[in-house]
Coordinates of C-alpha atoms in Angstrom, one line a residue:
Chain C
X1 CA -53.0 -11.0 1.2
X2 CA -53.6 -8.3 3.9
X3 CA -53.3 -5.6 1.9
X4 CA -56.2 -6.2 -0.4
X5 CA -58.4 -5.9 2.8
X6 CA -56.9 -2.9 3.7
X7 CA -57.5 -1.1 0.5
X8 CA -60.0 1.7 1.3
X9 CA -61.1 4.6 -1.0
X10 CA -58.4 7.1 -0.5
X11 CA -55.6 4.5 0.1
X12 CA -54.1 3.1 -2.8
X13 CA -53.9 -0.5 -3.1
X14 CA -49.8 -0.8 -2.9
X15 CA -48.2 -3.8 -4.3
X16 CA -44.8 -4.5 -5.1
X17 CA -44.5 -2.5 -8.4
X18 CA -46.4 0.7 -7.0
X19 CA -44.3 3.3 -8.9
X20 CA -45.7 7.1 -7.1
X21 CA -44.4 9.9 -5.8
X22 CA -41.6 8.4 -3.9
X23 CA -39.5 7.8 -6.9
X24 CA -38.8 11.5 -7.6
X25 CA -38.4 12.3 -4.3
X26 CA -35.8 9.6 -3.6
X27 CA -33.9 10.8 -6.6
X28 CA -33.8 14.3 -5.1
X29 CA -32.8 12.9 -2.0
X30 CA -30.1 10.7 -3.4
X31 CA -28.7 13.8 -5.4
X32 CA -29.0 15.5 -1.7
X33 CA -27.0 13.0 -0.1
X34 CA -24.5 13.0 -2.9
X35 CA -23.8 17.1 -2.5
X36 CA -23.8 16.4 1.2
X37 CA -21.3 13.4 1.2
X38 CA -19.5 15.3 -1.4
X39 CA -18.5 18.2 1.2
X40 CA -18.7 16.0 4.4
X41 CA -16.7 13.2 2.9
X42 CA -15.5 12.6 -0.6
X43 CA -13.4 15.9 -0.6
X44 CA -12.1 16.4 2.7
X45 CA -10.8 13.0 2.9
X46 CA -9.6 12.8 -0.7
X47 CA -7.8 16.1 0.3
X48 CA -6.0 14.4 3.0
X49 CA -5.5 10.9 1.3
X50 CA -3.9 13.1 -1.8
X51 CA -1.5 15.3 0.4
X52 CA -0.4 12.3 2.0
X53 CA 0.1 10.6 -1.1
X54 CA 2.2 13.7 -2.0
X55 CA 4.1 13.8 1.2
X56 CA 5.2 10.3 0.7
X57 CA 6.1 10.6 -3.1
X58 CA 8.3 13.7 -2.3
X59 CA 9.7 12.0 1.2
X60 CA 10.5 8.9 -1.1
X61 CA 12.2 11.0 -3.8
X62 CA 14.3 13.0 -1.1
X63 CA 15.0 9.9 0.6
X64 CA 16.2 8.4 -2.9
X65 CA 18.3 11.8 -3.4
X66 CA 19.9 11.2 -0.1
X67 CA 20.8 7.6 -0.5
X68 CA 22.3 8.8 -3.8
X69 CA 24.6 11.3 -1.8
X70 CA 25.3 8.6 0.8
X71 CA 26.5 6.3 -1.3
X72 CA 28.7 9.0 -3.3
X73 CA 30.2 10.1 -0.3
X74 CA 31.2 6.1 0.7
X75 CA 32.4 5.8 -2.7
X76 CA 34.4 8.7 -2.5
X77 CA 35.6 8.1 1.2
X78 CA 36.3 4.3 0.1
X79 CA 38.5 5.7 -2.3
X80 CA 40.1 7.9 0.0
X81 CA 40.5 4.9 2.4
X82 CA 42.2 3.0 -0.4
X83 CA 44.5 5.9 -0.8
X84 CA 45.6 6.0 3.0
X85 CA 46.2 2.5 3.0
X86 CA 48.3 2.4 -0.1
X87 CA 50.4 5.3 1.5
X88 CA 50.7 3.6 4.8
X89 CA 51.9 0.5 3.0
X90 CA 54.6 2.5 1.5
X91 CA 55.4 4.5 4.6
X92 CA 55.8 1.1 6.2
X93 CA 57.8 -0.4 3.5
X94 CA 60.5 2.6 3.2
X95 CA 60.6 2.6 7.1
X96 CA 61.6 -1.1 7.0
X97 CA 64.1 -0.6 4.2
X98 CA 65.7 2.2 5.9
X99 CA 66.0 0.2 9.2
X100 CA 67.5 -2.5 7.2
X101 CA 69.7 -0.2 5.7
X102 CA 70.9 1.5 9.1
X103 CA 71.1 -2.2 10.6
X104 CA 73.6 -3.0 7.6
X105 CA 75.5 0.0 7.9
X106 CA 75.9 -0.3 11.7
X107 CA 77.1 -3.7 11.3
X108 CA 79.4 -2.7 8.7
X109 CA 81.2 -0.2 10.7
X110 CA 81.1 -2.3 13.8
X111 CA 82.7 -4.8 12.0
X112 CA 85.5 -2.3 10.2
X113 CA 86.4 -1.0 13.7
X114 CA 86.4 -4.3 15.2
X115 CA 89.0 -5.5 12.2
X116 CA 90.7 -2.2 12.7
X117 CA 91.0 -3.1 16.5
X118 CA 92.2 -6.6 16.0
X119 CA 95.1 -5.5 13.1
X120 CA 96.3 -2.9 15.3
X121 CA 96.6 -5.3 18.5
X122 CA 98.0 -8.1 16.2
X123 CA 100.5 -5.6 15.3
X124 CA 101.4 -4.5 18.8
X125 CA 101.7 -8.0 19.6
X126 CA 104.2 -8.4 16.5
X127 CA 106.2 -5.5 17.6
X128 CA 106.7 -6.3 21.2
X129 CA 107.3 -10.1 20.4
X130 CA 110.0 -8.8 18.1
X131 CA 111.3 -6.3 20.8
X132 CA 111.3 -8.8 23.6
X133 CA 113.0 -11.3 20.8
X134 CA 115.8 -8.8 19.9
X135 CA 116.1 -8.0 24.0
X136 CA 116.4 -11.7 24.4
X137 CA 119.1 -11.9 21.6
X138 CA 121.4 -9.2 23.1
X139 CA 121.0 -10.7 26.3
X140 CA 121.9 -14.1 25.0
X141 CA 124.8 -12.6 23.5
X142 CA 125.5 -10.7 26.6
X143 CA 125.6 -14.0 28.5
X144 CA 127.6 -15.8 26.0
X145 CA 130.0 -13.5 26.0
X146 CA 130.3 -13.7 29.7
X147 CA 130.5 -17.1 29.5
X148 CA 133.3 -17.3 27.2
X149 CA 135.2 -14.6 29.4
X150 CA 134.8 -16.7 32.4
X151 CA 135.8 -19.7 30.8
X152 CA 138.8 -18.0 29.1
X153 CA 139.6 -16.3 32.4
X154 CA 139.5 -20.1 34.4
X155 CA 142.0 -21.7 32.0
Chain B
X1 CA -50.8 -14.3 6.3
X2 CA -53.2 -16.2 8.5
X3 CA -52.6 -19.6 7.5
X4 CA -51.3 -20.9 10.6
X5 CA -53.3 -20.7 13.9
X6 CA -50.5 -18.9 15.6
X7 CA -48.2 -15.8 14.9
X8 CA -44.4 -15.2 16.1
X9 CA -43.8 -12.1 17.5
X10 CA -40.9 -11.3 14.9
X11 CA -42.0 -13.4 12.2
X12 CA -44.6 -12.0 9.9
X13 CA -44.7 -11.6 6.4
X14 CA -46.3 -8.6 4.6
X15 CA -45.3 -7.9 0.9
X16 CA -46.6 -4.9 -1.0
X17 CA -47.9 -3.2 2.1
X18 CA -47.2 0.1 2.0
X19 CA -47.0 3.3 4.8
X20 CA -49.0 6.0 2.8
X21 CA -48.2 9.5 3.3
X22 CA -50.5 11.8 1.2
X23 CA -49.2 15.5 0.1
X24 CA -51.7 16.8 -1.9
X25 CA -52.9 14.3 -4.3
X26 CA -49.2 12.5 -4.3
X27 CA -48.6 9.5 -2.6
X28 CA -45.5 8.5 -0.9
X29 CA -44.4 5.4 0.9
X30 CA -43.5 6.8 4.4
X31 CA -41.8 3.5 5.5
X32 CA -39.1 3.9 2.8
X33 CA -38.6 7.8 3.7
X34 CA -38.3 6.5 7.3
X35 CA -35.8 3.9 6.9
X36 CA -34.0 5.7 4.6
X37 CA -33.7 8.6 7.0
X38 CA -32.4 6.8 9.7
X39 CA -29.7 4.9 7.6
X40 CA -28.7 7.8 5.9
X41 CA -28.5 9.9 9.4
X42 CA -26.3 6.8 10.3
X43 CA -24.2 7.5 7.4
X44 CA -23.9 10.9 8.1
X45 CA -22.9 10.3 11.7
X46 CA -20.3 8.1 11.0
X47 CA -19.0 10.5 8.4
X48 CA -19.1 13.6 10.9
X49 CA -17.5 11.5 13.7
X50 CA -14.5 10.4 11.2
X51 CA -13.9 13.6 9.5
X52 CA -14.2 15.5 12.7
X53 CA -10.2 15.7 13.4
X54 CA -8.6 14.8 10.0
X55 CA -4.6 14.0 10.5
X56 CA -2.0 12.8 7.9
X57 CA -1.4 10.2 10.7
X58 CA -5.0 8.7 10.6
X59 CA -6.6 7.5 13.8
X60 CA -9.9 5.7 14.8
X61 CA -12.8 6.1 12.0
X62 CA -10.5 8.2 9.7
X63 CA -8.8 5.1 8.6
X64 CA -12.2 3.3 7.7
X65 CA -13.4 6.6 6.0
X66 CA -9.8 6.7 4.2
X67 CA -10.4 2.9 3.2
X68 CA -14.0 3.5 1.6
X69 CA -12.7 6.4 0.1
X70 CA -9.6 4.6 -1.6
X71 CA -11.7 1.7 -2.4
X72 CA -14.4 4.0 -4.1
X73 CA -11.9 5.9 -5.7
X74 CA -10.6 2.8 -7.5
X75 CA -13.7 1.7 -8.7
X76 CA -14.6 4.9 -10.0
X77 CA -11.1 5.4 -11.6
X78 CA -11.1 1.8 -13.0
X79 CA -14.2 2.2 -14.9
X80 CA -14.2 6.2 -15.8
X81 CA -10.6 6.1 -16.2
X82 CA -8.1 8.3 -14.8
X83 CA -9.3 11.9 -16.9
X84 CA -12.8 12.3 -15.6
X85 CA -13.2 10.0 -12.6
X86 CA -12.9 13.0 -9.7
X87 CA -16.0 14.5 -11.2
X88 CA -18.1 11.5 -10.7
X89 CA -16.3 9.8 -7.6
X90 CA -19.4 11.5 -5.1
X91 CA -21.9 10.7 -7.4
X92 CA -20.8 6.7 -7.6
X93 CA -19.5 6.8 -4.2
X94 CA -22.8 8.0 -2.6
X95 CA -24.6 5.4 -4.8
X96 CA -22.6 2.7 -3.4
X97 CA -22.8 3.9 0.0
X98 CA -26.4 4.6 0.2
X99 CA -27.0 1.1 -1.3
X100 CA -24.4 -0.6 0.7
X101 CA -25.8 1.1 3.9
X102 CA -29.5 0.7 2.9
X103 CA -29.0 -3.0 2.2
X104 CA -26.7 -4.0 5.6
X105 CA -29.2 -1.7 7.5
X106 CA -32.2 -3.6 6.1
X107 CA -30.8 -7.1 7.0
X108 CA -29.0 -6.3 10.4
X109 CA -31.1 -3.6 12.4
X110 CA -34.5 -5.3 13.8
X111 CA -36.9 -3.1 12.1
X112 CA -39.8 -5.2 13.6
X113 CA -39.2 -3.6 16.9
X114 CA -40.6 -0.4 15.5
X115 CA -44.5 -0.9 14.8
X116 CA -46.2 1.1 12.0
X117 CA -49.5 1.9 11.4
X118 CA -49.3 0.0 8.0
X119 CA -46.7 -1.7 6.1
X120 CA -42.9 -2.1 7.7
X121 CA -39.6 -1.1 8.0
X122 CA -36.7 -2.5 6.1
X123 CA -34.1 -1.8 3.3
X124 CA -34.9 1.2 1.4
X125 CA -33.6 -0.7 -1.6
X126 CA -36.3 -3.7 -1.3
X127 CA -38.7 -1.1 -2.6
X128 CA -38.7 -0.6 -6.3
X129 CA -39.2 3.3 -6.3
X130 CA -35.9 3.7 -4.6
X131 CA -33.9 1.6 -7.0
X132 CA -35.7 3.3 -10.2
X133 CA -35.1 6.4 -8.9
X134 CA -31.0 5.6 -8.6
X135 CA -31.5 4.0 -11.9
X136 CA -32.8 6.9 -13.8
X137 CA -30.3 9.0 -12.0
X138 CA -27.4 6.9 -13.5
X139 CA -29.3 7.3 -17.1
X140 CA -29.3 11.3 -16.3
X141 CA -25.9 11.1 -15.2
X142 CA -24.4 9.2 -18.3
X143 CA -26.3 11.2 -20.6
X144 CA -24.9 14.4 -18.9
X145 CA -21.4 13.3 -18.6
X146 CA -21.5 12.3 -22.6
X147 CA -23.5 15.1 -23.9
X148 CA -21.3 17.9 -21.3
X149 CA -17.9 16.3 -22.6
X150 CA -18.7 15.6 -26.6
X151 CA -21.6 17.7 -27.3
X152 CA -23.6 16.2 -30.2
X153 CA -20.9 13.5 -30.9
X154 CA -21.8 11.7 -28.3
X155 CA -24.5 10.3 -30.4
X156 CA -21.7 8.6 -32.4
X157 CA -21.7 6.1 -29.8
X158 CA -24.9 4.6 -31.1
X159 CA -23.2 4.0 -34.5
X160 CA -20.0 2.3 -33.2
X161 CA -18.6 0.2 -34.4
X162 CA -21.1 0.1 -37.2
X163 CA -24.6 1.5 -37.7
X164 CA -26.1 -1.7 -37.7
X165 CA -26.0 -1.3 -33.9
X166 CA -28.1 1.5 -34.0
X167 CA -31.4 -0.4 -32.8
X168 CA -29.5 -2.3 -30.1
X169 CA -28.2 0.9 -28.8
X170 CA -31.3 2.7 -28.5
X171 CA -32.6 -0.3 -26.8
X172 CA -29.8 -0.7 -24.5
X173 CA -30.8 2.9 -23.2
X174 CA -34.2 1.1 -21.8
X175 CA -32.7 -1.7 -20.7
X176 CA -29.8 -0.3 -18.8
X177 CA -32.0 1.2 -16.1
X178 CA -34.5 -1.4 -16.2
X179 CA -31.8 -4.3 -15.3
X180 CA -30.1 -1.9 -12.9
X181 CA -33.1 -1.3 -10.9
X182 CA -34.7 -4.9 -11.3
X183 CA -31.6 -6.3 -10.3
X184 CA -31.1 -4.8 -7.0
X185 CA -34.7 -4.7 -5.9
X186 CA -35.3 -8.3 -6.7
X187 CA -32.0 -9.4 -5.1
X188 CA -32.9 -7.3 -1.8
X189 CA -36.6 -8.1 -2.0
X190 CA -36.0 -11.8 -2.6
X191 CA -33.1 -12.1 0.1
X192 CA -35.6 -10.3 2.7
X193 CA -38.2 -12.8 1.7
X194 CA -36.2 -15.6 2.0
X195 CA -35.0 -14.7 5.5
X196 CA -38.8 -14.0 6.4
X197 CA -40.0 -17.2 5.1
X198 CA -37.4 -19.5 6.9
X199 CA -37.9 -17.1 10.0
X200 CA -41.4 -17.7 9.6
X201 CA -40.7 -21.4 9.5
X202 CA -38.2 -22.1 11.6
X203 CA -37.4 -19.1 13.9
X204 CA -34.0 -20.5 15.6
X205 CA -30.6 -20.8 13.7
X206 CA -31.9 -22.4 10.5
X207 CA -32.2 -18.8 8.8
X208 CA -28.8 -17.7 9.9
X209 CA -26.7 -19.3 6.7
X210 CA -29.4 -17.6 4.5
X211 CA -28.9 -14.1 6.6
X212 CA -25.0 -14.4 5.8
X213 CA -25.7 -15.2 2.4
X214 CA -28.0 -12.0 2.2
X215 CA -25.3 -10.0 4.0
X216 CA -22.8 -11.3 1.0
X217 CA -25.3 -10.5 -1.9
X218 CA -26.2 -7.2 -0.3
X219 CA -22.8 -6.0 -0.3
X220 CA -21.9 -7.5 -3.9
X221 CA -25.3 -5.8 -4.9
X222 CA -24.2 -2.6 -4.2
X223 CA -20.7 -3.2 -5.7
X224 CA -22.4 -4.1 -9.1
X225 CA -24.9 -1.2 -8.9
X226 CA -22.1 1.4 -8.4
X227 CA -19.4 -0.5 -10.8
X228 CA -22.1 -0.6 -13.5
X229 CA -22.9 2.8 -13.1
X230 CA -19.5 4.1 -13.0
X231 CA -19.2 1.8 -16.3
X232 CA -22.1 3.4 -17.9
X233 CA -20.9 6.9 -17.3
X234 CA -17.3 5.9 -18.4
X235 CA -18.9 4.4 -21.4
X236 CA -20.6 7.9 -22.1
X237 CA -17.2 10.0 -21.8
X238 CA -15.1 7.4 -23.9
X239 CA -13.2 9.2 -26.6
X240 CA -13.6 6.9 -30.1
X241 CA -11.2 7.2 -32.6

């Protein structure tokens, strides 16, 4: 091994398990590094990460609350919509009934009118026919008396 | 390694060879610090770029950093529990990031390009000092967490569920850092050596599967170390009833 040849009076022999002042100094160095990294790395990065975690959780809670609100409003609106639909249905039904009623009424009055007019016409016709018949009868009577007079005069 | 008559430029094996820095009469492994500084620098640069403009709508590097943060938070929270994980997240996260960056940096950066007078650059976690340092920090953190939260009642842990467990629990306090440090050290060093030996023997293509496997184990080791550290701390904080 080379280090055996290089061993001199002042310089220690070295070797794998050579414990010396490197140990405490390294310990001090690691402790210093701990403090340095604490202020440069762990604290600032931790703050950012935890701030973000807080931000995310509050945002999430906020969003949940808003979602709840939206769902409540939606349910309310659905209820309103159903009411409105029912009202519309009722209005349509009512209007249809009314139209039906009006239609029937109109037909009934028209029919009654027509009947009355027909009746009147029939009665007028009857009266005229009767008049005509009586006139005709008068004329027949007149003619027959005339014929009888003529015949009597001739004979 | 002068076994072969020739040496390839990027295929030399050195084990236990350190670039020594001497401060007073203390010895330091310079290569470990050099590579760890480079890797920590890269990590900090990434963090600085990513956190320059943090936004609620993440873009670019911020996504990566947030993914990492989330991953580490889940890791810490699963092991330590909702109540206390915040205080320990930076420690657990730093362990994970440092080990991960060290392992992958050690495997991915062509360290051989940088010539050192002695030793070689590589994963800082392939040095026993680094892993032992982190394992002892974990043990300290575990005791600190338990004692600060529960006071002396922390030691009730040793006689739960029965006092027979006392010797085992005491032994456990020593085996925890030992197993933590040696698992990481052994895995990373073994991976580096396996890749090194394969590159030394067949420099082309053949080492690639082992390198990929090494990347996989490196990531797993970082996860294991961080998870166990979090688990130990969680155990120290756990309320017994």
